[in-house]
């Protein structure tokens, strides 16, 4: 039985659901790339949202990046994000959000990025998500591979209708 959304998460109910779309990525150390993406923001009735993401290479359908985490709602306009990537990177973010009946902006800055001994070096990550009706867009910037903070990803997803 699905419990109702926890009252702490009600203000972010606009992002709960399944999202599908595509994006593109770049960084000075790699070739530009295009990807398709599925994102699920779910909940279990507790004061956090679950976050699951997986991507595929848009050219050949091969699996690409994926990540799993939790959005912890900490106040009326504040939140934390914890997530892990199979590439050996973990991110802890602190952030804020602004929401109205049909739109939402979430701004997240990493306060800690951990890398396993064999992971590529990542020092800081900035994530900006926007929901406008049934469209979710985001940008991810990172300071990694010895490079200063700069853009890595932009994507646009549409809400999967039930
Ligand atoms: C939609 C999500 C993402 C996709 C589709 C994606 C895709 C890619 C691709 C295709 C590459 C180049 C090939 C490779 O090294 O595997 C790459 C490199 C990289 N990505 Fe991402 N990425 C995503 C998210 C992230 C995030 C969130 C971070 C860090 C927090 C990150 C950090 C890196 C790093 C450090 C590299 C290595 C760059 C290098 O080798 O010079 N990526 N990514």
PDB file of N, CA and C in Angstrom, residues 19-26 33-39 41 51 53-56 58 64-65 67 104 106 126-132 134-141 151-159:
ATOM      1  N   UNK A  19      10.003  10.662 -15.442  1.00  0.00           N
ATOM      2  CA  UNK A  19      10.357  11.665 -16.442  1.00  0.00           C
ATOM      3  C   UNK A  19      11.240  11.002 -17.505  1.00  0.00           C
ATOM      4  N   UNK A  20      11.002  11.357 -18.759  1.00  0.00           N
ATOM      5  CA  UNK A  20      11.815  10.798 -19.846  1.00  0.00           C
ATOM      6  C   UNK A  20      12.211  11.894 -20.814  1.00  0.00           C
ATOM      7  N   UNK A  21      13.429  11.808 -21.337  1.00  0.00           N
ATOM      8  CA  UNK A  21      13.840  12.823 -22.289  1.00  0.00           C
ATOM      9  C   UNK A  21      15.253  12.595 -22.774  1.00  0.00           C
ATOM     10  N   UNK A  22      15.916  13.677 -23.116  1.00  0.00           N
ATOM     11  CA  UNK A  22      17.257  13.560 -23.679  1.00  0.00           C
ATOM     12  C   UNK A  22      18.103  14.766 -23.300  1.00  0.00           C
ATOM     13  N   UNK A  23      19.416  14.578 -23.432  1.00  0.00           N
ATOM     14  CA  UNK A  23      20.321  15.645 -23.051  1.00  0.00           C
ATOM     15  C   UNK A  23      21.615  15.571 -23.831  1.00  0.00           C
ATOM     16  N   UNK A  24      22.474  16.533 -23.548  1.00  0.00           N
ATOM     17  CA  UNK A  24      23.784  16.548 -24.188  1.00  0.00           C
ATOM     18  C   UNK A  24      24.822  16.933 -23.154  1.00  0.00           C
ATOM     19  N   UNK A  25      26.055  16.484 -23.392  1.00  0.00           N
ATOM     20  CA  UNK A  25      27.119  16.735 -22.429  1.00  0.00           C
ATOM     21  C   UNK A  25      28.399  17.140 -23.111  1.00  0.00           C
ATOM     22  N   UNK A  26      29.207  17.849 -22.359  1.00  0.00           N
ATOM     23  CA  UNK A  26      30.518  18.250 -22.871  1.00  0.00           C
ATOM     24  C   UNK A  26      31.434  18.570 -21.696  1.00  0.00           C
ATOM     25  N   UNK A  33      28.765  14.554 -26.263  1.00  0.00           N
ATOM     26  CA  UNK A  33      27.922  13.360 -26.392  1.00  0.00           C
ATOM     27  C   UNK A  33      26.453  13.721 -26.207  1.00  0.00           C
ATOM     28  N   UNK A  34      25.587  12.826 -26.699  1.00  0.00           N
ATOM     29  CA  UNK A  34      24.129  12.985 -26.576  1.00  0.00           C
ATOM     30  C   UNK A  34      23.590  11.751 -25.866  1.00  0.00           C
ATOM     31  N   UNK A  35      22.561  11.943 -25.044  1.00  0.00           N
ATOM     32  CA  UNK A  35      22.019  10.794 -24.307  1.00  0.00           C
ATOM     33  C   UNK A  35      20.511  10.894 -24.153  1.00  0.00           C
ATOM     34  N   UNK A  36      19.893   9.718 -23.918  1.00  0.00           N
ATOM     35  CA  UNK A  36      18.493   9.680 -23.504  1.00  0.00           C
ATOM     36  C   UNK A  36      18.471   9.325 -22.022  1.00  0.00           C
ATOM     37  N   UNK A  37      17.394   9.679 -21.345  1.00  0.00           N
ATOM     38  CA  UNK A  37      17.408   9.599 -19.881  1.00  0.00           C
ATOM     39  C   UNK A  37      16.036   9.257 -19.316  1.00  0.00           C
ATOM     40  N   UNK A  38      16.044   8.471 -18.237  1.00  0.00           N
ATOM     41  CA  UNK A  38      14.829   8.218 -17.450  1.00  0.00           C
ATOM     42  C   UNK A  38      15.122   8.582 -16.010  1.00  0.00           C
ATOM     43  N   UNK A  39      14.231   9.356 -15.407  1.00  0.00           N
ATOM     44  CA  UNK A  39      14.376   9.773 -14.003  1.00  0.00           C
ATOM     45  C   UNK A  39      13.092   9.419 -13.269  1.00  0.00           C
ATOM     46  N   UNK A  41      11.399  10.210  -9.490  1.00  0.00           N
ATOM     47  CA  UNK A  41      11.330  10.730  -8.124  1.00  0.00           C
ATOM     48  C   UNK A  41      10.155  10.022  -7.455  1.00  0.00           C
ATOM     49  N   UNK A  51      15.385   9.090  -5.547  1.00  0.00           N
ATOM     50  CA  UNK A  51      15.779   9.596  -6.864  1.00  0.00           C
ATOM     51  C   UNK A  51      16.550   8.510  -7.602  1.00  0.00           C
ATOM     52  N   UNK A  53      18.073   7.522 -11.592  1.00  0.00           N
ATOM     53  CA  UNK A  53      18.312   8.070 -12.932  1.00  0.00           C
ATOM     54  C   UNK A  53      19.126   7.075 -13.725  1.00  0.00           C
ATOM     55  N   UNK A  54      18.778   6.884 -14.994  1.00  0.00           N
ATOM     56  CA  UNK A  54      19.658   6.110 -15.870  1.00  0.00           C
ATOM     57  C   UNK A  54      19.653   6.721 -17.263  1.00  0.00           C
ATOM     58  N   UNK A  55      20.777   6.587 -17.935  1.00  0.00           N
ATOM     59  CA  UNK A  55      20.912   7.194 -19.257  1.00  0.00           C
ATOM     60  C   UNK A  55      21.433   6.163 -20.259  1.00  0.00           C
ATOM     61  N   UNK A  56      21.189   6.462 -21.532  1.00  0.00           N
ATOM     62  CA  UNK A  56      21.718   5.624 -22.617  1.00  0.00           C
ATOM     63  C   UNK A  56      22.356   6.525 -23.659  1.00  0.00           C
ATOM     64  N   UNK A  58      22.694   8.124 -26.939  1.00  0.00           N
ATOM     65  CA  UNK A  58      21.628   8.387 -27.917  1.00  0.00           C
ATOM     66  C   UNK A  58      21.945   7.778 -29.273  1.00  0.00           C
ATOM     67  N   UNK A  64      24.744   4.328 -20.299  1.00  0.00           N
ATOM     68  CA  UNK A  64      25.764   5.335 -20.018  1.00  0.00           C
ATOM     69  C   UNK A  64      25.724   5.582 -18.509  1.00  0.00           C
ATOM     70  N   UNK A  65      25.772   6.792 -18.097  1.00  0.00           N
ATOM     71  CA  UNK A  65      25.793   7.151 -16.678  1.00  0.00           C
ATOM     72  C   UNK A  65      24.474   6.749 -15.983  1.00  0.00           C
ATOM     73  N   UNK A  67      22.644   7.032 -11.667  1.00  0.00           N
ATOM     74  CA  UNK A  67      22.864   7.458 -10.277  1.00  0.00           C
ATOM     75  C   UNK A  67      21.596   7.225  -9.470  1.00  0.00           C
ATOM     76  N   UNK A 104       8.754  24.948 -10.383  1.00  0.00           N
ATOM     77  CA  UNK A 104       9.666  24.763  -9.250  1.00  0.00           C
ATOM     78  C   UNK A 104      11.104  24.949  -9.755  1.00  0.00           C
ATOM     79  N   UNK A 106      15.075  24.224  -8.282  1.00  0.00           N
ATOM     80  CA  UNK A 106      15.879  23.633  -7.203  1.00  0.00           C
ATOM     81  C   UNK A 106      17.349  23.911  -7.512  1.00  0.00           C
ATOM     82  N   UNK A 126      27.581  21.380  -9.203  1.00  0.00           N
ATOM     83  CA  UNK A 126      26.431  22.285  -9.065  1.00  0.00           C
ATOM     84  C   UNK A 126      25.302  21.729  -9.925  1.00  0.00           C
ATOM     85  N   UNK A 127      24.133  21.576  -9.345  1.00  0.00           N
ATOM     86  CA  UNK A 127      22.967  21.052 -10.079  1.00  0.00           C
ATOM     87  C   UNK A 127      21.824  22.059  -9.971  1.00  0.00           C
ATOM     88  N   UNK A 128      21.224  22.376 -11.109  1.00  0.00           N
ATOM     89  CA  UNK A 128      20.083  23.285 -11.149  1.00  0.00           C
ATOM     90  C   UNK A 128      18.944  22.580 -11.895  1.00  0.00           C
ATOM     91  N   UNK A 129      17.819  22.366 -11.206  1.00  0.00           N
ATOM     92  CA  UNK A 129      16.662  21.693 -11.821  1.00  0.00           C
ATOM     93  C   UNK A 129      15.489  22.662 -11.879  1.00  0.00           C
ATOM     94  N   UNK A 130      14.757  22.594 -12.984  1.00  0.00           N
ATOM     95  CA  UNK A 130      13.559  23.417 -13.117  1.00  0.00           C
ATOM     96  C   UNK A 130      12.419  22.523 -13.577  1.00  0.00           C
ATOM     97  N   UNK A 131      11.258  22.674 -12.937  1.00  0.00           N
ATOM     98  CA  UNK A 131      10.054  22.005 -13.437  1.00  0.00           C
ATOM     99  C   UNK A 131       9.073  23.096 -13.827  1.00  0.00           C
ATOM    100  N   UNK A 132       8.550  22.987 -15.045  1.00  0.00           N
ATOM    101  CA  UNK A 132       7.518  23.926 -15.486  1.00  0.00           C
ATOM    102  C   UNK A 132       6.395  23.069 -16.066  1.00  0.00           C
ATOM    103  N   UNK A 134       4.700  20.029 -17.068  1.00  0.00           N
ATOM    104  CA  UNK A 134       5.115  18.638 -17.268  1.00  0.00           C
ATOM    105  C   UNK A 134       6.503  18.535 -17.900  1.00  0.00           C
ATOM    106  N   UNK A 135       7.276  19.611 -17.815  1.00  0.00           N
ATOM    107  CA  UNK A 135       8.631  19.604 -18.369  1.00  0.00           C
ATOM    108  C   UNK A 135       9.656  19.835 -17.265  1.00  0.00           C
ATOM    109  N   UNK A 136      10.666  18.969 -17.235  1.00  0.00           N
ATOM    110  CA  UNK A 136      11.766  19.111 -16.272  1.00  0.00           C
ATOM    111  C   UNK A 136      13.043  19.384 -17.079  1.00  0.00           C
ATOM    112  N   UNK A 137      13.743  20.438 -16.730  1.00  0.00           N
ATOM    113  CA  UNK A 137      15.040  20.699 -17.361  1.00  0.00           C
ATOM    114  C   UNK A 137      16.085  20.807 -16.263  1.00  0.00           C
ATOM    115  N   UNK A 138      17.319  20.456 -16.596  1.00  0.00           N
ATOM    116  CA  UNK A 138      18.378  20.633 -15.594  1.00  0.00           C
ATOM    117  C   UNK A 138      19.708  20.937 -16.265  1.00  0.00           C
ATOM    118  N   UNK A 139      20.596  21.503 -15.467  1.00  0.00           N
ATOM    119  CA  UNK A 139      21.993  21.704 -15.854  1.00  0.00           C
ATOM    120  C   UNK A 139      22.860  21.167 -14.736  1.00  0.00           C
ATOM    121  N   UNK A 140      23.964  20.543 -15.110  1.00  0.00           N
ATOM    122  CA  UNK A 140      24.961  20.091 -14.130  1.00  0.00           C
ATOM    123  C   UNK A 140      26.305  20.694 -14.530  1.00  0.00           C
ATOM    124  N   UNK A 141      26.961  21.320 -13.557  1.00  0.00           N
ATOM    125  CA  UNK A 141      28.327  21.824 -13.774  1.00  0.00           C
ATOM    126  C   UNK A 141      29.227  21.136 -12.764  1.00  0.00           C
ATOM    127  N   UNK A 151      30.259  23.817 -17.151  1.00  0.00           N
ATOM    128  CA  UNK A 151      29.089  23.042 -17.547  1.00  0.00           C
ATOM    129  C   UNK A 151      29.475  21.636 -18.032  1.00  0.00           C
ATOM    130  N   UNK A 152      28.717  20.605 -17.594  1.00  0.00           N
ATOM    131  CA  UNK A 152      28.904  19.228 -18.104  1.00  0.00           C
ATOM    132  C   UNK A 152      27.658  18.739 -18.843  1.00  0.00           C
ATOM    133  N   UNK A 153      26.445  19.079 -18.347  1.00  0.00           N
ATOM    134  CA  UNK A 153      25.222  18.468 -18.885  1.00  0.00           C
ATOM    135  C   UNK A 153      24.052  19.434 -18.931  1.00  0.00           C
ATOM    136  N   UNK A 154      23.206  19.261 -19.945  1.00  0.00           N
ATOM    137  CA  UNK A 154      21.895  19.922 -19.973  1.00  0.00           C
ATOM    138  C   UNK A 154      20.906  18.933 -20.558  1.00  0.00           C
ATOM    139  N   UNK A 155      19.708  18.853 -19.978  1.00  0.00           N
ATOM    140  CA  UNK A 155      18.714  17.902 -20.487  1.00  0.00           C
ATOM    141  C   UNK A 155      17.306  18.451 -20.307  1.00  0.00           C
ATOM    142  N   UNK A 156      16.404  17.917 -21.127  1.00  0.00           N
ATOM    143  CA  UNK A 156      14.984  18.265 -21.038  1.00  0.00           C
ATOM    144  C   UNK A 156      14.186  16.965 -21.016  1.00  0.00           C
ATOM    145  N   UNK A 157      13.349  16.802 -19.988  1.00  0.00           N
ATOM    146  CA  UNK A 157      12.544  15.584 -19.831  1.00  0.00           C
ATOM    147  C   UNK A 157      11.073  15.964 -19.726  1.00  0.00           C
ATOM    148  N   UNK A 158      10.224  15.046 -20.150  1.00  0.00           N
ATOM    149  CA  UNK A 158       8.779  15.266 -20.037  1.00  0.00           C
ATOM    150  C   UNK A 158       8.198  14.262 -19.053  1.00  0.00           C
ATOM    151  N   UNK A 159       7.170  14.686 -18.329  1.00  0.00           N
ATOM    152  CA  UNK A 159       6.526  13.797 -17.361  1.00  0.00           C
ATOM    153  C   UNK A 159       5.830  12.655 -18.090  1.00  0.00           C
TER     154      UNK A 159
END
